[in-house]
Short mmCIF file of C-alpha atoms in Angstrom, two decimals:
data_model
loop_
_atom_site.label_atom_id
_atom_site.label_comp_id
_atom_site.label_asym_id
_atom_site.label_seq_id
_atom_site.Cartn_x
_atom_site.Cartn_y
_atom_site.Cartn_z
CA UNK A 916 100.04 77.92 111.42
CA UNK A 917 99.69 74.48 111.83
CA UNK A 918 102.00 71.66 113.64
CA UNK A 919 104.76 70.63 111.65
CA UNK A 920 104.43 67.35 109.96
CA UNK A 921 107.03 65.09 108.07
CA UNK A 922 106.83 63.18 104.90
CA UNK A 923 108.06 62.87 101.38
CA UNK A 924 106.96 63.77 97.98
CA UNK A 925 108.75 63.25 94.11
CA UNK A 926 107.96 66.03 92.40
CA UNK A 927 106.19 64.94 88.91
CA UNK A 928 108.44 65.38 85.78
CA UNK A 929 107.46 66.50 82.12
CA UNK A 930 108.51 64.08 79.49
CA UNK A 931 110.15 66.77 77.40
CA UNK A 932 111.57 69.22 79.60
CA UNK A 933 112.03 67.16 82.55
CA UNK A 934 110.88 69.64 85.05
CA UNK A 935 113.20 72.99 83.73
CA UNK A 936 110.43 74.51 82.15
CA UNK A 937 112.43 75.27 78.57
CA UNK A 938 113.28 73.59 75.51
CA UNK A 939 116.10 71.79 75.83
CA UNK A 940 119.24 73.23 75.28
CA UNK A 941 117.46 77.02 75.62
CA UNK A 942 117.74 79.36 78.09
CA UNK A 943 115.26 82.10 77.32
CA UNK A 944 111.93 82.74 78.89
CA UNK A 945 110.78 83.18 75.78
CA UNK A 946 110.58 79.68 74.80
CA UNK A 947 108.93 77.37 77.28
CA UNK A 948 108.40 73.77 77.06
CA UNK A 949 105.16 73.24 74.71
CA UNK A 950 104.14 70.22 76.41
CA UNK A 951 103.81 71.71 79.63
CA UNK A 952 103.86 75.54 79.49
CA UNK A 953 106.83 76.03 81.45
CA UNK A 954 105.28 74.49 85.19
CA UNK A 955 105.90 70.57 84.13
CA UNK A 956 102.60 69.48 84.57
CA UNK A 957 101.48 71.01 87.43
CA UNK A 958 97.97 72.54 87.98
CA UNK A 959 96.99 75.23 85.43
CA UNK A 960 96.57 77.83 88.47
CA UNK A 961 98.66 77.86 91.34
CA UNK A 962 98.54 80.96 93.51
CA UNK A 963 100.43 83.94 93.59
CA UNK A 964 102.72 84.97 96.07
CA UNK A 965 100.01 88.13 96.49
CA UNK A 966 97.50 86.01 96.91
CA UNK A 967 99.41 83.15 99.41
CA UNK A 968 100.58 85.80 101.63
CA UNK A 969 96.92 87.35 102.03
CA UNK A 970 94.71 84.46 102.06
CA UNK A 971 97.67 82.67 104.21
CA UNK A 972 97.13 79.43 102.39
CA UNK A 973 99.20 77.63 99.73
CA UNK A 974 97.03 75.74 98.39
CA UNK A 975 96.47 71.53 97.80
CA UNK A 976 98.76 71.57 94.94
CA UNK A 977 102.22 73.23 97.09
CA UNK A 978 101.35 71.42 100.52
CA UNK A 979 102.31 68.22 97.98
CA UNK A 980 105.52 69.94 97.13
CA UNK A 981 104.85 70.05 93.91
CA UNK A 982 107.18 73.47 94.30
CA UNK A 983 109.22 72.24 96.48
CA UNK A 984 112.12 73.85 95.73
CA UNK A 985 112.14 76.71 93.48
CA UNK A 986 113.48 80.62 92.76
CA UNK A 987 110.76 82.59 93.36
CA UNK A 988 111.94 87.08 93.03
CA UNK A 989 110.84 90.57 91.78
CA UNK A 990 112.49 89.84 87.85
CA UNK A 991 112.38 90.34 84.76
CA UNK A 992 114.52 89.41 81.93
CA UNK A 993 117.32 91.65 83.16
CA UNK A 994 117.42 92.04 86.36
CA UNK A 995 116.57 89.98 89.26
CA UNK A 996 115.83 91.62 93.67
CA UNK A 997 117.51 90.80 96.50
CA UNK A 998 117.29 91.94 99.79
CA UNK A 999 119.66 92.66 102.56
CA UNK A 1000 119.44 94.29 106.15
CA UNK A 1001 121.97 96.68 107.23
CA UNK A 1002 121.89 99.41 109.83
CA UNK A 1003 120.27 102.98 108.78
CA UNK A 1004 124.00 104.58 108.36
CA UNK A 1005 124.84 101.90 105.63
CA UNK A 1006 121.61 101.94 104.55
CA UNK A 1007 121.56 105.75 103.46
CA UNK A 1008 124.96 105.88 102.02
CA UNK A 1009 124.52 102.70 99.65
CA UNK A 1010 121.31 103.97 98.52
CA UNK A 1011 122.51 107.23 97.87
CA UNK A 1012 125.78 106.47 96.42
CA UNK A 1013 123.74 103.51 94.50
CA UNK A 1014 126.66 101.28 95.45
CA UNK A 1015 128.38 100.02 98.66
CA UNK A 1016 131.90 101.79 98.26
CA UNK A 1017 130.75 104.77 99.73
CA UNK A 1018 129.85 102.63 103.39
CA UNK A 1019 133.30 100.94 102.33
CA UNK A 1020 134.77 103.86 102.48
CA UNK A 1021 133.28 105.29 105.17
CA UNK A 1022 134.31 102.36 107.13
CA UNK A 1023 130.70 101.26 108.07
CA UNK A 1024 130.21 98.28 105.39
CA UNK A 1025 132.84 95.08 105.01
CA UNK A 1026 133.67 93.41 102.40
CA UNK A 1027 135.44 90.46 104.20
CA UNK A 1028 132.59 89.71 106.56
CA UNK A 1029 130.17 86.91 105.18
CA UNK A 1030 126.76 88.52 103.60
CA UNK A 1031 123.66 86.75 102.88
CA UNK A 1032 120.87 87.78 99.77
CA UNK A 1033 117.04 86.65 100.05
CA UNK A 1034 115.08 87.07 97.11
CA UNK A 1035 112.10 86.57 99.48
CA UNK A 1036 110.97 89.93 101.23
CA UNK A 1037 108.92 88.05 103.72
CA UNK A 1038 111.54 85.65 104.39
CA UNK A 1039 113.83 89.00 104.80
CA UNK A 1040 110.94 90.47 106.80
CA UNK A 1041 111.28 87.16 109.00
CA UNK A 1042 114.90 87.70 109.63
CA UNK A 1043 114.91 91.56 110.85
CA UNK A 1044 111.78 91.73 112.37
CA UNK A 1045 110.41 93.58 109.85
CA UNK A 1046 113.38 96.24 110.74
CA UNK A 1047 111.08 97.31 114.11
CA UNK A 1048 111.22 94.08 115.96
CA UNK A 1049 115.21 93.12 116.07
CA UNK A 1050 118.59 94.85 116.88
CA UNK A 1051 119.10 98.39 115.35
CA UNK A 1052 121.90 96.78 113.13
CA UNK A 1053 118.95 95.04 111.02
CA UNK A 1054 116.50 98.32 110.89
CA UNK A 1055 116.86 98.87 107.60
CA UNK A 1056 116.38 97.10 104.45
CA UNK A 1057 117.80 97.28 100.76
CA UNK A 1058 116.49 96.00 97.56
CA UNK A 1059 119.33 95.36 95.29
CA UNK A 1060 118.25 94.73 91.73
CA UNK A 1061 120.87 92.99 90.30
CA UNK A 1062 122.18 92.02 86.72
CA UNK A 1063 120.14 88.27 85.87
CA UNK A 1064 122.01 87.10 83.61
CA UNK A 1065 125.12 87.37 86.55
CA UNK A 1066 122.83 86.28 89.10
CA UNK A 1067 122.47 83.10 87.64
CA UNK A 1068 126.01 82.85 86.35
CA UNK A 1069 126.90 83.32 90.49
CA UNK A 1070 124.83 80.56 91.30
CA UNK A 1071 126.44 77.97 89.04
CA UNK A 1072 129.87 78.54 91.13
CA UNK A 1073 127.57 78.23 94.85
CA UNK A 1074 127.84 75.21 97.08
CA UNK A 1075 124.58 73.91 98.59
CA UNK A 1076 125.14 74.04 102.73
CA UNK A 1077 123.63 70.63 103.65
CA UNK A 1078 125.34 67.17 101.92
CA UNK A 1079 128.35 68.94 101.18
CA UNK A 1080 132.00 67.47 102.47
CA UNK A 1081 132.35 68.23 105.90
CA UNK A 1082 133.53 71.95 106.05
CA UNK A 1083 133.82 72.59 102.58
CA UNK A 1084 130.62 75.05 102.13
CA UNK A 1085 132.86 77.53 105.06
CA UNK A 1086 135.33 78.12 102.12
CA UNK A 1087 133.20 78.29 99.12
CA UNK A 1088 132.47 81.72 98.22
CA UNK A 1089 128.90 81.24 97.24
CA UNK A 1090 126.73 79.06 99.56
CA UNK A 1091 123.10 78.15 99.16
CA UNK A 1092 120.59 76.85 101.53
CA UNK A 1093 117.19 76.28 101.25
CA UNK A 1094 114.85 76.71 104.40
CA UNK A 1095 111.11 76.96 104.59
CA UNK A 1096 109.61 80.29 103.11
CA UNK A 1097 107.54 82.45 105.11
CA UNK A 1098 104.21 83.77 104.69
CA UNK A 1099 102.76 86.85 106.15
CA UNK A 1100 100.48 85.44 109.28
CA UNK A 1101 97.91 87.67 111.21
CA UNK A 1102 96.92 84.73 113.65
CA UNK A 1103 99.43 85.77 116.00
CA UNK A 1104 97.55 83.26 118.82
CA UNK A 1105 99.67 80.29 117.14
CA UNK A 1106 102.38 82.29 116.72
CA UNK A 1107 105.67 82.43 118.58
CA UNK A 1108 107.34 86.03 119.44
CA UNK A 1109 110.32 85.56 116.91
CA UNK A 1110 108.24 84.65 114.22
CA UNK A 1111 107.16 88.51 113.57
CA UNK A 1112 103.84 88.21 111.85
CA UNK A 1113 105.35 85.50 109.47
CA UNK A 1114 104.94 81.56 109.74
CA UNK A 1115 107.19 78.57 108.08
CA UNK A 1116 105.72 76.35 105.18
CA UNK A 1117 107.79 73.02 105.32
CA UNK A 1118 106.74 72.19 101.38
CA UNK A 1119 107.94 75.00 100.24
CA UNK A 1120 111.90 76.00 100.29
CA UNK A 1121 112.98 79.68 99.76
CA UNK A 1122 116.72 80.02 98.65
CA UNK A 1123 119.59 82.05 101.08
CA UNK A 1124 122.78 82.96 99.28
CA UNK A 1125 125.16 83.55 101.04
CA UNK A 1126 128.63 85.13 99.87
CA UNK A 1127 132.13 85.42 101.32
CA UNK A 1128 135.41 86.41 100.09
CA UNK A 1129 135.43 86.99 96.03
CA UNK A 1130 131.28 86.50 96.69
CA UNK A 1131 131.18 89.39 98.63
CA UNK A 1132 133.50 91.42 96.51
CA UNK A 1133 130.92 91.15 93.58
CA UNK A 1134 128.49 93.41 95.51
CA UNK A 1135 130.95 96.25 94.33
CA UNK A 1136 130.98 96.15 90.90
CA UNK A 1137 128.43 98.23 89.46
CA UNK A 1138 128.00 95.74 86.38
CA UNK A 1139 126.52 93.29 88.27
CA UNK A 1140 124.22 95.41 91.18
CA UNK A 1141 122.67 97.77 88.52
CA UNK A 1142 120.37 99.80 91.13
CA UNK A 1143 120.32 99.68 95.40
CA UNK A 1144 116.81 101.07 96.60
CA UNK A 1145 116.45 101.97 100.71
CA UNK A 1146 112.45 99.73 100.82
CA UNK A 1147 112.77 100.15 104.83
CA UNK A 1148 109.67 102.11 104.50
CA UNK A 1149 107.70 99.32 102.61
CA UNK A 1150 109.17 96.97 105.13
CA UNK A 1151 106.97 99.03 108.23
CA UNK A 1152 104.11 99.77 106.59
CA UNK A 1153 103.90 96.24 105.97
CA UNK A 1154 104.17 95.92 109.66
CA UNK A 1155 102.07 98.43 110.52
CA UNK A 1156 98.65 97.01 108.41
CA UNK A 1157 99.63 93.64 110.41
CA UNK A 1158 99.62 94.82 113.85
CA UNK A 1159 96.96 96.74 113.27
CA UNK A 1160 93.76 95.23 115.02
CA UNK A 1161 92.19 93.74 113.63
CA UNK A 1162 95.55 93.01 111.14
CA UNK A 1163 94.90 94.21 107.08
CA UNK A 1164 96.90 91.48 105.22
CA UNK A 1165 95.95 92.80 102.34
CA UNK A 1166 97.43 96.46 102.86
CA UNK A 1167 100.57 94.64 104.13
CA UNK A 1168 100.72 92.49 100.45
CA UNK A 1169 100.32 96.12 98.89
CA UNK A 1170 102.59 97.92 101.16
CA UNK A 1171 105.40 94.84 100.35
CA UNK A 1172 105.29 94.76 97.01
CA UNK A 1173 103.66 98.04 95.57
CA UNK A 1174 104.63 97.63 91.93
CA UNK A 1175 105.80 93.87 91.02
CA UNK A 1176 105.57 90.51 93.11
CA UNK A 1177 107.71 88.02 93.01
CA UNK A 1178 107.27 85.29 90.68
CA UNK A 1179 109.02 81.67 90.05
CA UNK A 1180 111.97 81.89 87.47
CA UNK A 1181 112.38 79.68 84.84
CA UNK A 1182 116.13 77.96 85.84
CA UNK A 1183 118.39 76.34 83.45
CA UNK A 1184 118.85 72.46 83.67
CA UNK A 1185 122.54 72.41 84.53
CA UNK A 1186 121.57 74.99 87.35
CA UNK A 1187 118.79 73.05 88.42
CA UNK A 1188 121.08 70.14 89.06
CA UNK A 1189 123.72 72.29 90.79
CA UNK A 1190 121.41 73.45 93.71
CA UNK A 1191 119.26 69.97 93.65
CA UNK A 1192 116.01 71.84 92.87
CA UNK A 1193 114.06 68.83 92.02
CA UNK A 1194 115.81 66.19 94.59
CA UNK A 1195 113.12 64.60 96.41
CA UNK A 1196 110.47 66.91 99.10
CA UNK A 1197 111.43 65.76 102.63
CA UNK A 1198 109.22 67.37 104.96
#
């Protein structure tokens, strides 16, 4: 929780890979770069997203934005989590239909209202006060595990939000921003009310998707979100273990992710380049 500072960093660069992590011309996790193991010549340990969020420190190598900008989710090599927050109605009916036609339906859930998806849970934990601290609209939170291979096929077609013509990200379907992740803080003395247990880390950037239109319409086809799951619960025992006094970080980290954490994906070059993942650090 410490004062904001400015400044800026070039990321460094591997001489064969050029910073992707893969072979050339390759796409699959299963062959990274040999030269550099897949995390361009950064330290050989950086910490875990486990282990940042309960220690609350990122370590020398990230406050140099060495990771400046990067995809870091629950994945594997099929699917890839997202979160959203929704109201406990729409809520229970996606997760029980396992898709969002039954809200549709229903009349609760739109599909021509803009939507945003957060791979980060404590950046989604940020944004609905942990689904206890906001409006009841945002007191309840889905995990949609979507298909990767269309997840990343979606982001080729996205528009980043900042350096774009004027006005032309508010008619793109796909828009991408990247703002400062959040990590779980217990030190709520430097903390400000609306920052809910979580504070902002300036060198390193978590990515918001938002969708609109034909973006939005994607959320309906079962092809591409394979599985919704209703993680409010998670979500406030998370909470719970950090208000406690004195605040468990640890149970929160366990609460938050109980099986897998999220972990940085390897992103293909031309993708990379689309949403300017290793343009220079300003921060």
């Amino acid at each position: 929780c410490q004062p904001r500072q400015r400044s800026v960093s070039t990321m460094s660069r591997c001489l064969v890979c050029h910073g992707a992590g893969l072979l050339p011309g390759l796409v699959s996790r299963e062959r990274l770069c040999p030269l550099c193991d897949g995390v361009e010549g950064w330290p050989a340990v950086l910490p875990s997203v486990r282990e940042m969020n309960q220690s609350g420190d990122v370590g020398d190598a990230i406050r140099r934005g060495v990771v400046f900008r990067e995809i870091r989710a629950v994945h594997n090599e099929h699917t890839v989590r997202v979160y959203q927050a929704y109201n406990s109605r729409i809520a229970k009916a996606a997760s029980e239909a396992n898709s969002f036609r039954k809200p549709l339906e229903q009349g609760l859930w739109s599909d021509t209202r803009m939507t945003w998806i957060k791979p980060s849970a404590v950046w989604m934990a940020y944004r609905c006060g942990w689904t206890v601290m906001k409006d009841q609209n945002q007191g309840a939170v889905l995990a949609l595990d979507l298909s990767k291979p269309r997840f990343l096929d979606l982001l080729k077609t996205a528009m980043l939000s900042h350096g774009s013509e004027v006005g032309a990200p508010r008619q793109n379907p796909v828009v991408v921003q990247w703002d400062p992740e959040r990590l779980m803080c217990a030190d709520t003395a430097h903390l400000r009310e609306k920052d809910v247990h979580t504070k902002g880390i300036q060198q390193m950037r978590s990515i918001q998707i938002g969708l609109r239109g034909k973006g939005v319409e994607t959320l309906l086809d079962p092809s591409f979100v394979l599985k919704i799951t209703d993680v409010t619960h998670d979500f406030r025992k998370a909470h719970a273990a950090l208000s406690a006094s004195p605040a468990d970080t640890a149970a929160a980290v366990a609460a938050l992710w109980p099986d897998r954490q999220e972990e940085r994906m390897i992103v293909p070059f031309e993708l990379r380049d689309r949403l300017q993942m290793d343009a220079p650090c300003f921060f």
